[in-house]
PDB file of C-alpha atoms in Angstrom:
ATOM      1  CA  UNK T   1       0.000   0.000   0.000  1.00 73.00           C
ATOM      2  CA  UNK T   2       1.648   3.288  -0.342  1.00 80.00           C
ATOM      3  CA  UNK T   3       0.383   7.226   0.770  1.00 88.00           C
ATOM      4  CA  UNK T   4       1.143  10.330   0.369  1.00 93.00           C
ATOM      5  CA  UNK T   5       0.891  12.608   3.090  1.00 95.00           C
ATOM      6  CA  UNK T   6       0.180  17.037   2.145  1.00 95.00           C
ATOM      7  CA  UNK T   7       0.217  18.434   5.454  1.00 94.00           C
ATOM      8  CA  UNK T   8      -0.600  22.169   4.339  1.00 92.00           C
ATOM      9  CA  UNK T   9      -4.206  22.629   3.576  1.00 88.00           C
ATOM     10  CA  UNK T  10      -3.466  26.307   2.706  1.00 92.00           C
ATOM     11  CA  UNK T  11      -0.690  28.636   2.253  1.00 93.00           C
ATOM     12  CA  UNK T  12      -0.554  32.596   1.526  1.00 96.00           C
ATOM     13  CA  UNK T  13       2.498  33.606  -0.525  1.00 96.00           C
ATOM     14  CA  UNK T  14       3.769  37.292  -1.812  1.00 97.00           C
ATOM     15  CA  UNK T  15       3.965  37.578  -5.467  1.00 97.00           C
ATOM     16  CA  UNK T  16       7.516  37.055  -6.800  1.00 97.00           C
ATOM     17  CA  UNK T  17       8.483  34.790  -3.475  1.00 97.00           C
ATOM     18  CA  UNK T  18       9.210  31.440  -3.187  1.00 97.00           C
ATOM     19  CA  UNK T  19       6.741  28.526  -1.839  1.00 97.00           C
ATOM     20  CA  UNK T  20       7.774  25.014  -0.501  1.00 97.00           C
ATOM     21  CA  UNK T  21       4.816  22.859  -0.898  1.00 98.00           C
ATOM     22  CA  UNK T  22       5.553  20.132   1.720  1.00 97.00           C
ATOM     23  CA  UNK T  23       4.760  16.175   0.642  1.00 97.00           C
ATOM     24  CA  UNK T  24       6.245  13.117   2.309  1.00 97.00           C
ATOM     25  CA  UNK T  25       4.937   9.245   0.801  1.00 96.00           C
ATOM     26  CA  UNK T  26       5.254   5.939   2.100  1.00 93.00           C
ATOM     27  CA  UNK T  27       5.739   2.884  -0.017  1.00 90.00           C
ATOM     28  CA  UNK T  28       7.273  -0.273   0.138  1.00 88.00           C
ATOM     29  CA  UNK T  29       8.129  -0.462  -3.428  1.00 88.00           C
ATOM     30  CA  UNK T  30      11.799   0.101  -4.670  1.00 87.00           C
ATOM     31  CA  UNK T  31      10.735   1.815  -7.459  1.00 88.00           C
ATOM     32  CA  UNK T  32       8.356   4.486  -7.918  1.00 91.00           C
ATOM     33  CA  UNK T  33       7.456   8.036  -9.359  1.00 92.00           C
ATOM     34  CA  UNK T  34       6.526  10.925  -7.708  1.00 94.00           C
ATOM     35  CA  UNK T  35       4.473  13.822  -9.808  1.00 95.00           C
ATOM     36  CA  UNK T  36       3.259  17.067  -8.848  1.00 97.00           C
ATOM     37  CA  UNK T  37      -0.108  18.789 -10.465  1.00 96.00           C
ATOM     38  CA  UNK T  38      -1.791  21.753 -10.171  1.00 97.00           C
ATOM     39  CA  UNK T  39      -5.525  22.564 -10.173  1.00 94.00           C
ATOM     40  CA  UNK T  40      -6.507  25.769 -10.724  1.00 94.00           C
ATOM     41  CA  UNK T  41     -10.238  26.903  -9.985  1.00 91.00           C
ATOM     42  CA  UNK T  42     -10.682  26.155 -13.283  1.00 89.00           C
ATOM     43  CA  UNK T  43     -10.833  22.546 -12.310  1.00 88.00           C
ATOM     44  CA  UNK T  44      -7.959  20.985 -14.736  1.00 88.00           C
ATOM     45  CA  UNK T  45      -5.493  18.703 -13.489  1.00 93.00           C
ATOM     46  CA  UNK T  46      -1.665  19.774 -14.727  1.00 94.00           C
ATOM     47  CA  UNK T  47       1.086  18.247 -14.939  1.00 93.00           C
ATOM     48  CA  UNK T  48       4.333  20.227 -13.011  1.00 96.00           C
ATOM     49  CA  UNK T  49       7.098  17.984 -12.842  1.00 95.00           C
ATOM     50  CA  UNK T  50       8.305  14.426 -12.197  1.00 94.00           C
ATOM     51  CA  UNK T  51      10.636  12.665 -10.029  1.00 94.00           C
ATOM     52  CA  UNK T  52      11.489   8.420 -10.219  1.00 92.00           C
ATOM     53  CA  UNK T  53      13.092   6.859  -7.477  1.00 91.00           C
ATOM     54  CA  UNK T  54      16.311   6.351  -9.263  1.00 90.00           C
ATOM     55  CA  UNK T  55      16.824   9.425 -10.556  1.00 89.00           C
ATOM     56  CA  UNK T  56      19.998  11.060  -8.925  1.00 87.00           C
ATOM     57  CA  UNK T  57      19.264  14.397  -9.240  1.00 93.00           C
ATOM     58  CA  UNK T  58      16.310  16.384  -8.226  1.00 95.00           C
ATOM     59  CA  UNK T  59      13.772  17.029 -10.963  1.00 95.00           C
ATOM     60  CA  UNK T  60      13.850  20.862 -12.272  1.00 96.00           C
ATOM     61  CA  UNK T  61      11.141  22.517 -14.565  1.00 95.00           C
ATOM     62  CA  UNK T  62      11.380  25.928 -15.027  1.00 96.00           C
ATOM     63  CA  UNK T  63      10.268  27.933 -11.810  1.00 97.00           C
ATOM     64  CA  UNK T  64       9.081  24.389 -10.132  1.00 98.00           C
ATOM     65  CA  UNK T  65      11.973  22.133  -8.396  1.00 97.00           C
ATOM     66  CA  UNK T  66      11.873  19.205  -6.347  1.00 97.00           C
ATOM     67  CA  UNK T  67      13.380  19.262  -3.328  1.00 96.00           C
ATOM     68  CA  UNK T  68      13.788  15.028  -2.953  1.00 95.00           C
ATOM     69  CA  UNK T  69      14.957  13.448  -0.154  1.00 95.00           C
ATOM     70  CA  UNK T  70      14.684   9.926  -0.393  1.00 94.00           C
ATOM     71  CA  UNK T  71      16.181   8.752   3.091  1.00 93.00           C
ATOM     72  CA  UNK T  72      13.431  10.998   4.454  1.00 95.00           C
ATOM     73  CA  UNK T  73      10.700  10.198   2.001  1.00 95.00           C
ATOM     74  CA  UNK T  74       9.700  13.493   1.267  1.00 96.00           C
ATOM     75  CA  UNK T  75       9.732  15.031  -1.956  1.00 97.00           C
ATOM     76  CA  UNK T  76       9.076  18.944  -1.647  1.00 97.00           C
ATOM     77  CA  UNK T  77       8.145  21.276  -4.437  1.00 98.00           C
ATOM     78  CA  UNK T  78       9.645  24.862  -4.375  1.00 98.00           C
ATOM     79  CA  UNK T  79       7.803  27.341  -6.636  1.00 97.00           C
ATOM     80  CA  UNK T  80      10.316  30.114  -6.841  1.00 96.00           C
ATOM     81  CA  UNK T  81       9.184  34.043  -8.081  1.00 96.00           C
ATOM     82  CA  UNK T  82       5.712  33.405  -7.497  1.00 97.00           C
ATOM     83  CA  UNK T  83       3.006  34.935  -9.862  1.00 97.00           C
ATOM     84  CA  UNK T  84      -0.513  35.362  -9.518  1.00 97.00           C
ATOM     85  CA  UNK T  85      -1.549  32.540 -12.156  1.00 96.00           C
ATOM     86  CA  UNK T  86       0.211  29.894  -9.405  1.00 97.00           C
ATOM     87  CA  UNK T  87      -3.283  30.266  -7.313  1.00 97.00           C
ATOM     88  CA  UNK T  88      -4.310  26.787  -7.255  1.00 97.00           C
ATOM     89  CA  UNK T  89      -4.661  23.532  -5.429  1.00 95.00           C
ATOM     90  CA  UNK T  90      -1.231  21.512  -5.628  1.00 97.00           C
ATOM     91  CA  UNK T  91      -1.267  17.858  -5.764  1.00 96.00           C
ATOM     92  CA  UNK T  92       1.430  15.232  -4.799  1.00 96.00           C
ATOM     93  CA  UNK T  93       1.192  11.757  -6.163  1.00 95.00           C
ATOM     94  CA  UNK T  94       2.983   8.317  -6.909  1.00 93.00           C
ATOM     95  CA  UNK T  95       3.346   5.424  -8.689  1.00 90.00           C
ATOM     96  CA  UNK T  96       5.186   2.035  -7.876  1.00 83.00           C
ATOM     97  CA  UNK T  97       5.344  -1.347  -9.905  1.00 74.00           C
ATOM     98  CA  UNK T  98       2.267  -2.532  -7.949  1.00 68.00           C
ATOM     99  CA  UNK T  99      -0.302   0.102  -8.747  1.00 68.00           C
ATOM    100  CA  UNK T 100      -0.739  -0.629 -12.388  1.00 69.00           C
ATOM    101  CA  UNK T 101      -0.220   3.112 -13.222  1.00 79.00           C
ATOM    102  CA  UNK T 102      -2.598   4.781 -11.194  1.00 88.00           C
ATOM    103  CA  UNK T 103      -1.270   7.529  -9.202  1.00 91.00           C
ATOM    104  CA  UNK T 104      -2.244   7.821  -5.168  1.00 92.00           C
ATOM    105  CA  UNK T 105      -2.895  11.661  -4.753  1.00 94.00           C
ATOM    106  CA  UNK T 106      -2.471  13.345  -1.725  1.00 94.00           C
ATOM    107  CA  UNK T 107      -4.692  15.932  -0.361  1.00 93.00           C
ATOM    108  CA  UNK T 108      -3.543  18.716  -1.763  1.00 94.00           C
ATOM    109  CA  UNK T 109      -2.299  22.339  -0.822  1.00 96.00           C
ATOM    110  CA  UNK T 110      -4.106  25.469  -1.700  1.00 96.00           C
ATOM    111  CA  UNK T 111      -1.840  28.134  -2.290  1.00 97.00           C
ATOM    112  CA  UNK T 112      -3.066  31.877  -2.497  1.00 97.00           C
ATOM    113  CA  UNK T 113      -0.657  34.114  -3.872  1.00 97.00           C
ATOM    114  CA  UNK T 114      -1.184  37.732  -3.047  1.00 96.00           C
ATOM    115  CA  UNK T 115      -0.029  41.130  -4.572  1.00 95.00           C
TER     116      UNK T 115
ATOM    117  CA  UNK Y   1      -4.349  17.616 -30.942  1.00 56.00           C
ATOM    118  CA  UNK Y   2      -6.903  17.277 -29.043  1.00 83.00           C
ATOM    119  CA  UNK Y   3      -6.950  16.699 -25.623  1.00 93.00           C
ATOM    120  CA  UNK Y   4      -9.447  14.334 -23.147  1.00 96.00           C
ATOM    121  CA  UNK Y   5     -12.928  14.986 -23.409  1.00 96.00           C
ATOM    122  CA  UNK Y   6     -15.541  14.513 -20.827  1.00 97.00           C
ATOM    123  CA  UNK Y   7     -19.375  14.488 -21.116  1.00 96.00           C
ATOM    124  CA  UNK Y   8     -21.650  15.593 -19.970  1.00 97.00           C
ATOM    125  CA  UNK Y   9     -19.627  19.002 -18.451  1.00 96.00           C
ATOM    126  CA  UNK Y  10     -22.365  18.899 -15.368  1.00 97.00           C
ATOM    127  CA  UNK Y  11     -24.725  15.963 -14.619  1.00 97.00           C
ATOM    128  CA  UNK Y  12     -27.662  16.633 -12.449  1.00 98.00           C
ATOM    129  CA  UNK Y  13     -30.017  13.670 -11.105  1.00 97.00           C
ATOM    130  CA  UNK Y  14     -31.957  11.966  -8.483  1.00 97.00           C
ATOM    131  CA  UNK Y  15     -31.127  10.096  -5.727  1.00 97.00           C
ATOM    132  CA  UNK Y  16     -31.666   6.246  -7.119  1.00 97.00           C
ATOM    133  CA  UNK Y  17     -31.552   6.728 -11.135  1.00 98.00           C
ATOM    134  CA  UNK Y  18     -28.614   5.822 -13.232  1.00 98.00           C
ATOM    135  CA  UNK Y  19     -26.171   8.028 -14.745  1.00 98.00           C
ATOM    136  CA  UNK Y  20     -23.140   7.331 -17.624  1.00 98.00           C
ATOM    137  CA  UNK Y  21     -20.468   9.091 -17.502  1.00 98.00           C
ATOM    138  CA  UNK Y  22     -18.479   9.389 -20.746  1.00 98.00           C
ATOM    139  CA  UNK Y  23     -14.736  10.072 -21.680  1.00 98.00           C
ATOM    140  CA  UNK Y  24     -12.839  10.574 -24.756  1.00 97.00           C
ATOM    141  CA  UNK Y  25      -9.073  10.066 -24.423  1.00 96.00           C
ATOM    142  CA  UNK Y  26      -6.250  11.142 -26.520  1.00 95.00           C
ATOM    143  CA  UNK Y  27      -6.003   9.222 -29.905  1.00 92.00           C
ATOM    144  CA  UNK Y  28      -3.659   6.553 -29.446  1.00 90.00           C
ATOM    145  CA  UNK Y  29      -3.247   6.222 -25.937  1.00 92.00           C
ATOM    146  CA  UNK Y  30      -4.019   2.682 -24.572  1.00 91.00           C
ATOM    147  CA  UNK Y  31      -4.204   3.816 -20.620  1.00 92.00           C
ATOM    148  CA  UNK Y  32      -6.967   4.904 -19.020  1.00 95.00           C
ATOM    149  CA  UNK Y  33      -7.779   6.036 -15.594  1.00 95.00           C
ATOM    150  CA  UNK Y  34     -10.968   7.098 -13.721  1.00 97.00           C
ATOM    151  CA  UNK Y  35     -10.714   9.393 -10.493  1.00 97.00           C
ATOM    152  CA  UNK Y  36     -13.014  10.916  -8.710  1.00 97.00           C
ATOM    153  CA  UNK Y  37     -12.749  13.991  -6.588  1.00 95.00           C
ATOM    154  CA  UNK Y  38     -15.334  14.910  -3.877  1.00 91.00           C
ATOM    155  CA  UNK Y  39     -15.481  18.362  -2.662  1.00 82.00           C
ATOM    156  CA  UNK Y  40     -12.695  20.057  -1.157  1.00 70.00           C
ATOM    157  CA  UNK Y  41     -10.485  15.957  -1.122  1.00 74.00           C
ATOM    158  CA  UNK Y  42      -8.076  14.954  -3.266  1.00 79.00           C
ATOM    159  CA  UNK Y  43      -8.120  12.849  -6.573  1.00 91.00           C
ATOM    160  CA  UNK Y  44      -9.288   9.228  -5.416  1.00 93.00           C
ATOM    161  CA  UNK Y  45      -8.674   6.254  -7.988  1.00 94.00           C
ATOM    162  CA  UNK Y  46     -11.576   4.360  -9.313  1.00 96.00           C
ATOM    163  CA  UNK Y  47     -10.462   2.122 -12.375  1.00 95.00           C
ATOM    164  CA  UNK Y  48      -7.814   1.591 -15.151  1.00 93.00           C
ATOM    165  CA  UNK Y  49      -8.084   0.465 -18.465  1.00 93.00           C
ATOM    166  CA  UNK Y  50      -5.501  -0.794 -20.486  1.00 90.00           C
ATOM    167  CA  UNK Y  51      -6.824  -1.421 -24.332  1.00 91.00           C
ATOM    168  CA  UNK Y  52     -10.146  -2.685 -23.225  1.00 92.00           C
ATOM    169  CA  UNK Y  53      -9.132  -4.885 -20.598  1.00 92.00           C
ATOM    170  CA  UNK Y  54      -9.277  -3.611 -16.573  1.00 90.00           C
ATOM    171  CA  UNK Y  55      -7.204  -5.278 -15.189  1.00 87.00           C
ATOM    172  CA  UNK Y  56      -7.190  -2.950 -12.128  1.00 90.00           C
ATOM    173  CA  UNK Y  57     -10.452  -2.289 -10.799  1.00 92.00           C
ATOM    174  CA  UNK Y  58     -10.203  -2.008  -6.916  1.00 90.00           C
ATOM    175  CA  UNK Y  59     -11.448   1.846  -6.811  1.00 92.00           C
ATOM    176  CA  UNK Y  60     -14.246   1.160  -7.391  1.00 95.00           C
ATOM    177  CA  UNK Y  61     -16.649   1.775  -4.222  1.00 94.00           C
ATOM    178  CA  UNK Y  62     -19.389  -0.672  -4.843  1.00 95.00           C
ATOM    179  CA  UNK Y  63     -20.758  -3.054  -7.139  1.00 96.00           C
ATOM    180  CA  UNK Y  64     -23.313   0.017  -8.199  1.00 97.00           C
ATOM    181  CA  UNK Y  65     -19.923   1.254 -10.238  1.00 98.00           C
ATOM    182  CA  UNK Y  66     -19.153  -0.164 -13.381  1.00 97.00           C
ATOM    183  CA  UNK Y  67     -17.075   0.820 -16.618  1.00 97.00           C
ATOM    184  CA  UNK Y  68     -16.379  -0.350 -19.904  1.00 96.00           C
ATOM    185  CA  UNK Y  69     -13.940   0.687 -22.880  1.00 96.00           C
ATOM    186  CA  UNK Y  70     -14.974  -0.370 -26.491  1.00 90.00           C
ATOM    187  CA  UNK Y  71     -12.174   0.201 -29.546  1.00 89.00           C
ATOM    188  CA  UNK Y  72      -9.589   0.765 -27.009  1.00 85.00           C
ATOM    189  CA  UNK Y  73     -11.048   4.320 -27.090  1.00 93.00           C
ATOM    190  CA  UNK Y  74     -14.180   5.280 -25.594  1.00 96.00           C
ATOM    191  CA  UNK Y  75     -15.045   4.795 -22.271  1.00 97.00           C
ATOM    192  CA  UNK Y  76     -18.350   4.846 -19.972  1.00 98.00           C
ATOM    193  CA  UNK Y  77     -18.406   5.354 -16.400  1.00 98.00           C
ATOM    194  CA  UNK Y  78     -21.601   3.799 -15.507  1.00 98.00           C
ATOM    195  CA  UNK Y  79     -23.498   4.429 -11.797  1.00 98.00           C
ATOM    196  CA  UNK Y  80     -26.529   2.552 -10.748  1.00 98.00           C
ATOM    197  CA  UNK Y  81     -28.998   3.517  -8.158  1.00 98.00           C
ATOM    198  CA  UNK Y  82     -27.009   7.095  -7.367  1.00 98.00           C
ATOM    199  CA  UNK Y  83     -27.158   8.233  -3.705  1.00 97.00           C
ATOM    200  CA  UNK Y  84     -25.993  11.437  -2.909  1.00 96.00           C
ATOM    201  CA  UNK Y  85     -22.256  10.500  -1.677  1.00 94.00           C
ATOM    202  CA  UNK Y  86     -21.620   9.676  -5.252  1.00 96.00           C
ATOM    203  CA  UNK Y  87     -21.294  13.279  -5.650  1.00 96.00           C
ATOM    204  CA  UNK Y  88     -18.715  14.770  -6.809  1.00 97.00           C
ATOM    205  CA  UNK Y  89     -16.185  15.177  -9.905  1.00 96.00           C
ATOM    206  CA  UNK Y  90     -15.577  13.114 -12.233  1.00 97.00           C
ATOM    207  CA  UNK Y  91     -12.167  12.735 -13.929  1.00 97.00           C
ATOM    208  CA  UNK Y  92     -10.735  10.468 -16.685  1.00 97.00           C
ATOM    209  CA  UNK Y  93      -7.338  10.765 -17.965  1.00 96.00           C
ATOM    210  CA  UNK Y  94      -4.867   8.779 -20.481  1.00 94.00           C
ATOM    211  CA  UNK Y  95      -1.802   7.991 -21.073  1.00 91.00           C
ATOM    212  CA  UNK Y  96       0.602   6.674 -23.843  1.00 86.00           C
ATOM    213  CA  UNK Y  97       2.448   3.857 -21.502  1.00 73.00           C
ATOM    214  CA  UNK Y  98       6.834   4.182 -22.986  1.00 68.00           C
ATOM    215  CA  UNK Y  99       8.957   1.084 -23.010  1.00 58.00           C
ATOM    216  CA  UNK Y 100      11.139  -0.098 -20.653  1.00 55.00           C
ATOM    217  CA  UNK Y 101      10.557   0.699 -16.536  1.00 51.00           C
ATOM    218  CA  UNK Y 102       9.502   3.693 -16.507  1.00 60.00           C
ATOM    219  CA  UNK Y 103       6.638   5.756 -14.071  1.00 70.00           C
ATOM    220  CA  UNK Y 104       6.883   9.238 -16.313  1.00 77.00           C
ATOM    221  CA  UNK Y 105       4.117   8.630 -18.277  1.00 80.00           C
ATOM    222  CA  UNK Y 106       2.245  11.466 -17.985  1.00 84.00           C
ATOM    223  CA  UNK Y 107      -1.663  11.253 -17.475  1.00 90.00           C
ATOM    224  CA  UNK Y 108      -3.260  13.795 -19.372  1.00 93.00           C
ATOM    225  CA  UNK Y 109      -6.771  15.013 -17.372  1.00 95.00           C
ATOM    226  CA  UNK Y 110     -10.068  15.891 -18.917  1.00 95.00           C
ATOM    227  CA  UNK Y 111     -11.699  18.836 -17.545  1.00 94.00           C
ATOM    228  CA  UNK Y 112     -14.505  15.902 -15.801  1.00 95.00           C
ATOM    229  CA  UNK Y 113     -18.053  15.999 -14.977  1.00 97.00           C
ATOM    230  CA  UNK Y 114     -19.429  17.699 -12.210  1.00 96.00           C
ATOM    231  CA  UNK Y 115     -22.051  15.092 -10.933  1.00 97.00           C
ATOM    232  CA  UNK Y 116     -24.805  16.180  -8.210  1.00 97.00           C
ATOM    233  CA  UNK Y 117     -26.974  13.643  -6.445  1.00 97.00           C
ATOM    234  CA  UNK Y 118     -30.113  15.516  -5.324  1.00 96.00           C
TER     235      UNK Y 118
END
């Protein structure tokens, strides 16, 4: 069984700031994939950025990073210079060998980002 | 090219008729996943196709819930005798599955369908 754990339900950010969006999983599976999407009000689910188990450095996507800390289980995403459009609910998810694909989503963060 | 479709946008009914959900994936991708998100929760796993086979089924919250995938495209979310926790949204997405061990795929999400149990 695995989980992923969000435990910010809601975070207020300055415009042009940086954001850690906290996310820690547990999974018995060797290999897996962590993603990160966003939902805007709008109520589409995209796709930010990707990190597998393996991979030996953290995943970077323009002004989204992954902080990834394997030891720890926690893999952290860092919106840096923060911009209005990034008001949305974040999601973290994975996938391991067992799930047949499907991601396990975590609760999500809403992030408000203010002028 | 297009993305994943999802109809209807908003489904209205009431509590004990049957409602089909409908979603169109990307041409040419043989995954397909349904979630369903209930107000304010995260993204909760319901089924996964794979051509027209399911081999993973175990979201699914009752035997009321079933879904079928004809031509490897098409796909119906089907729920029988609704009751008003099956509210919520909707979601399909798919996915092109790459060779070799690898998670990335990335599921591509349709916009879903808003469905309220009165």
């Amino acid at each position: 069984a695995q989980k992923i754990t969000q435990t910010q339900p809601g975070m207020f950010v300055q415009e042009k700031e940086a954001v850690t969006l906290d996310c820690t999983y547990d999974t018995s599976d060797p290999s897996y994939g962590l993603f990160w999407y966003k939902q805007p009000s709008s109520g589409e689910m995209i796709f930010l950025i990707y990190q597998g188990s393996y991979d030996q450095q953290n995943a970077t996507e323009g002004r989204y990073s992954l902080n990834f800390q394997k030891a720890r289980k926690s893999a952290n995403l860092v919106i840096s210079a923060s911009q209005l459009g990034d008001s949305a609910m974040y999601f973290c998810a994975i996938r391991s060998t067992d799930s047949w694909g499907k991601l396990q989503f975590g609760a999500g963060t809403q992030v408000v980002v203010t002028p | 090219g297009a993305g994943v479709s999802q109809s209807p946008s908003n489904k209205v009914t009431e509590k004990g008729k049957d409602v089909e959900l409908r979603c169109d994936p990307i041409s040419g991708h043989t995954a397909l996943y349904w979630y369903r998100q209930s107000l304010g929760q995260g993204l909760e796993f319901l089924i996964y196709f794979q051509g027209n086979s399911a081999p993973d089924k175990s979201g699914l919250p009752s035997d009321r819930f079933s879904a079928e995938r004809t031509g490897g495209s098409v796909s119906t979310l089907t729920i029988q005798r609704t009751q008003q926790e099956d509210s919520a949204v909707y979601l399909c997405a798919s996915s092109q599955p790459t060779s070799g061990a690898s998670f990335r795929d990335e599921q591509f999400f349709g916009p879903g369908t808003r469905l309220t149990v009165l």
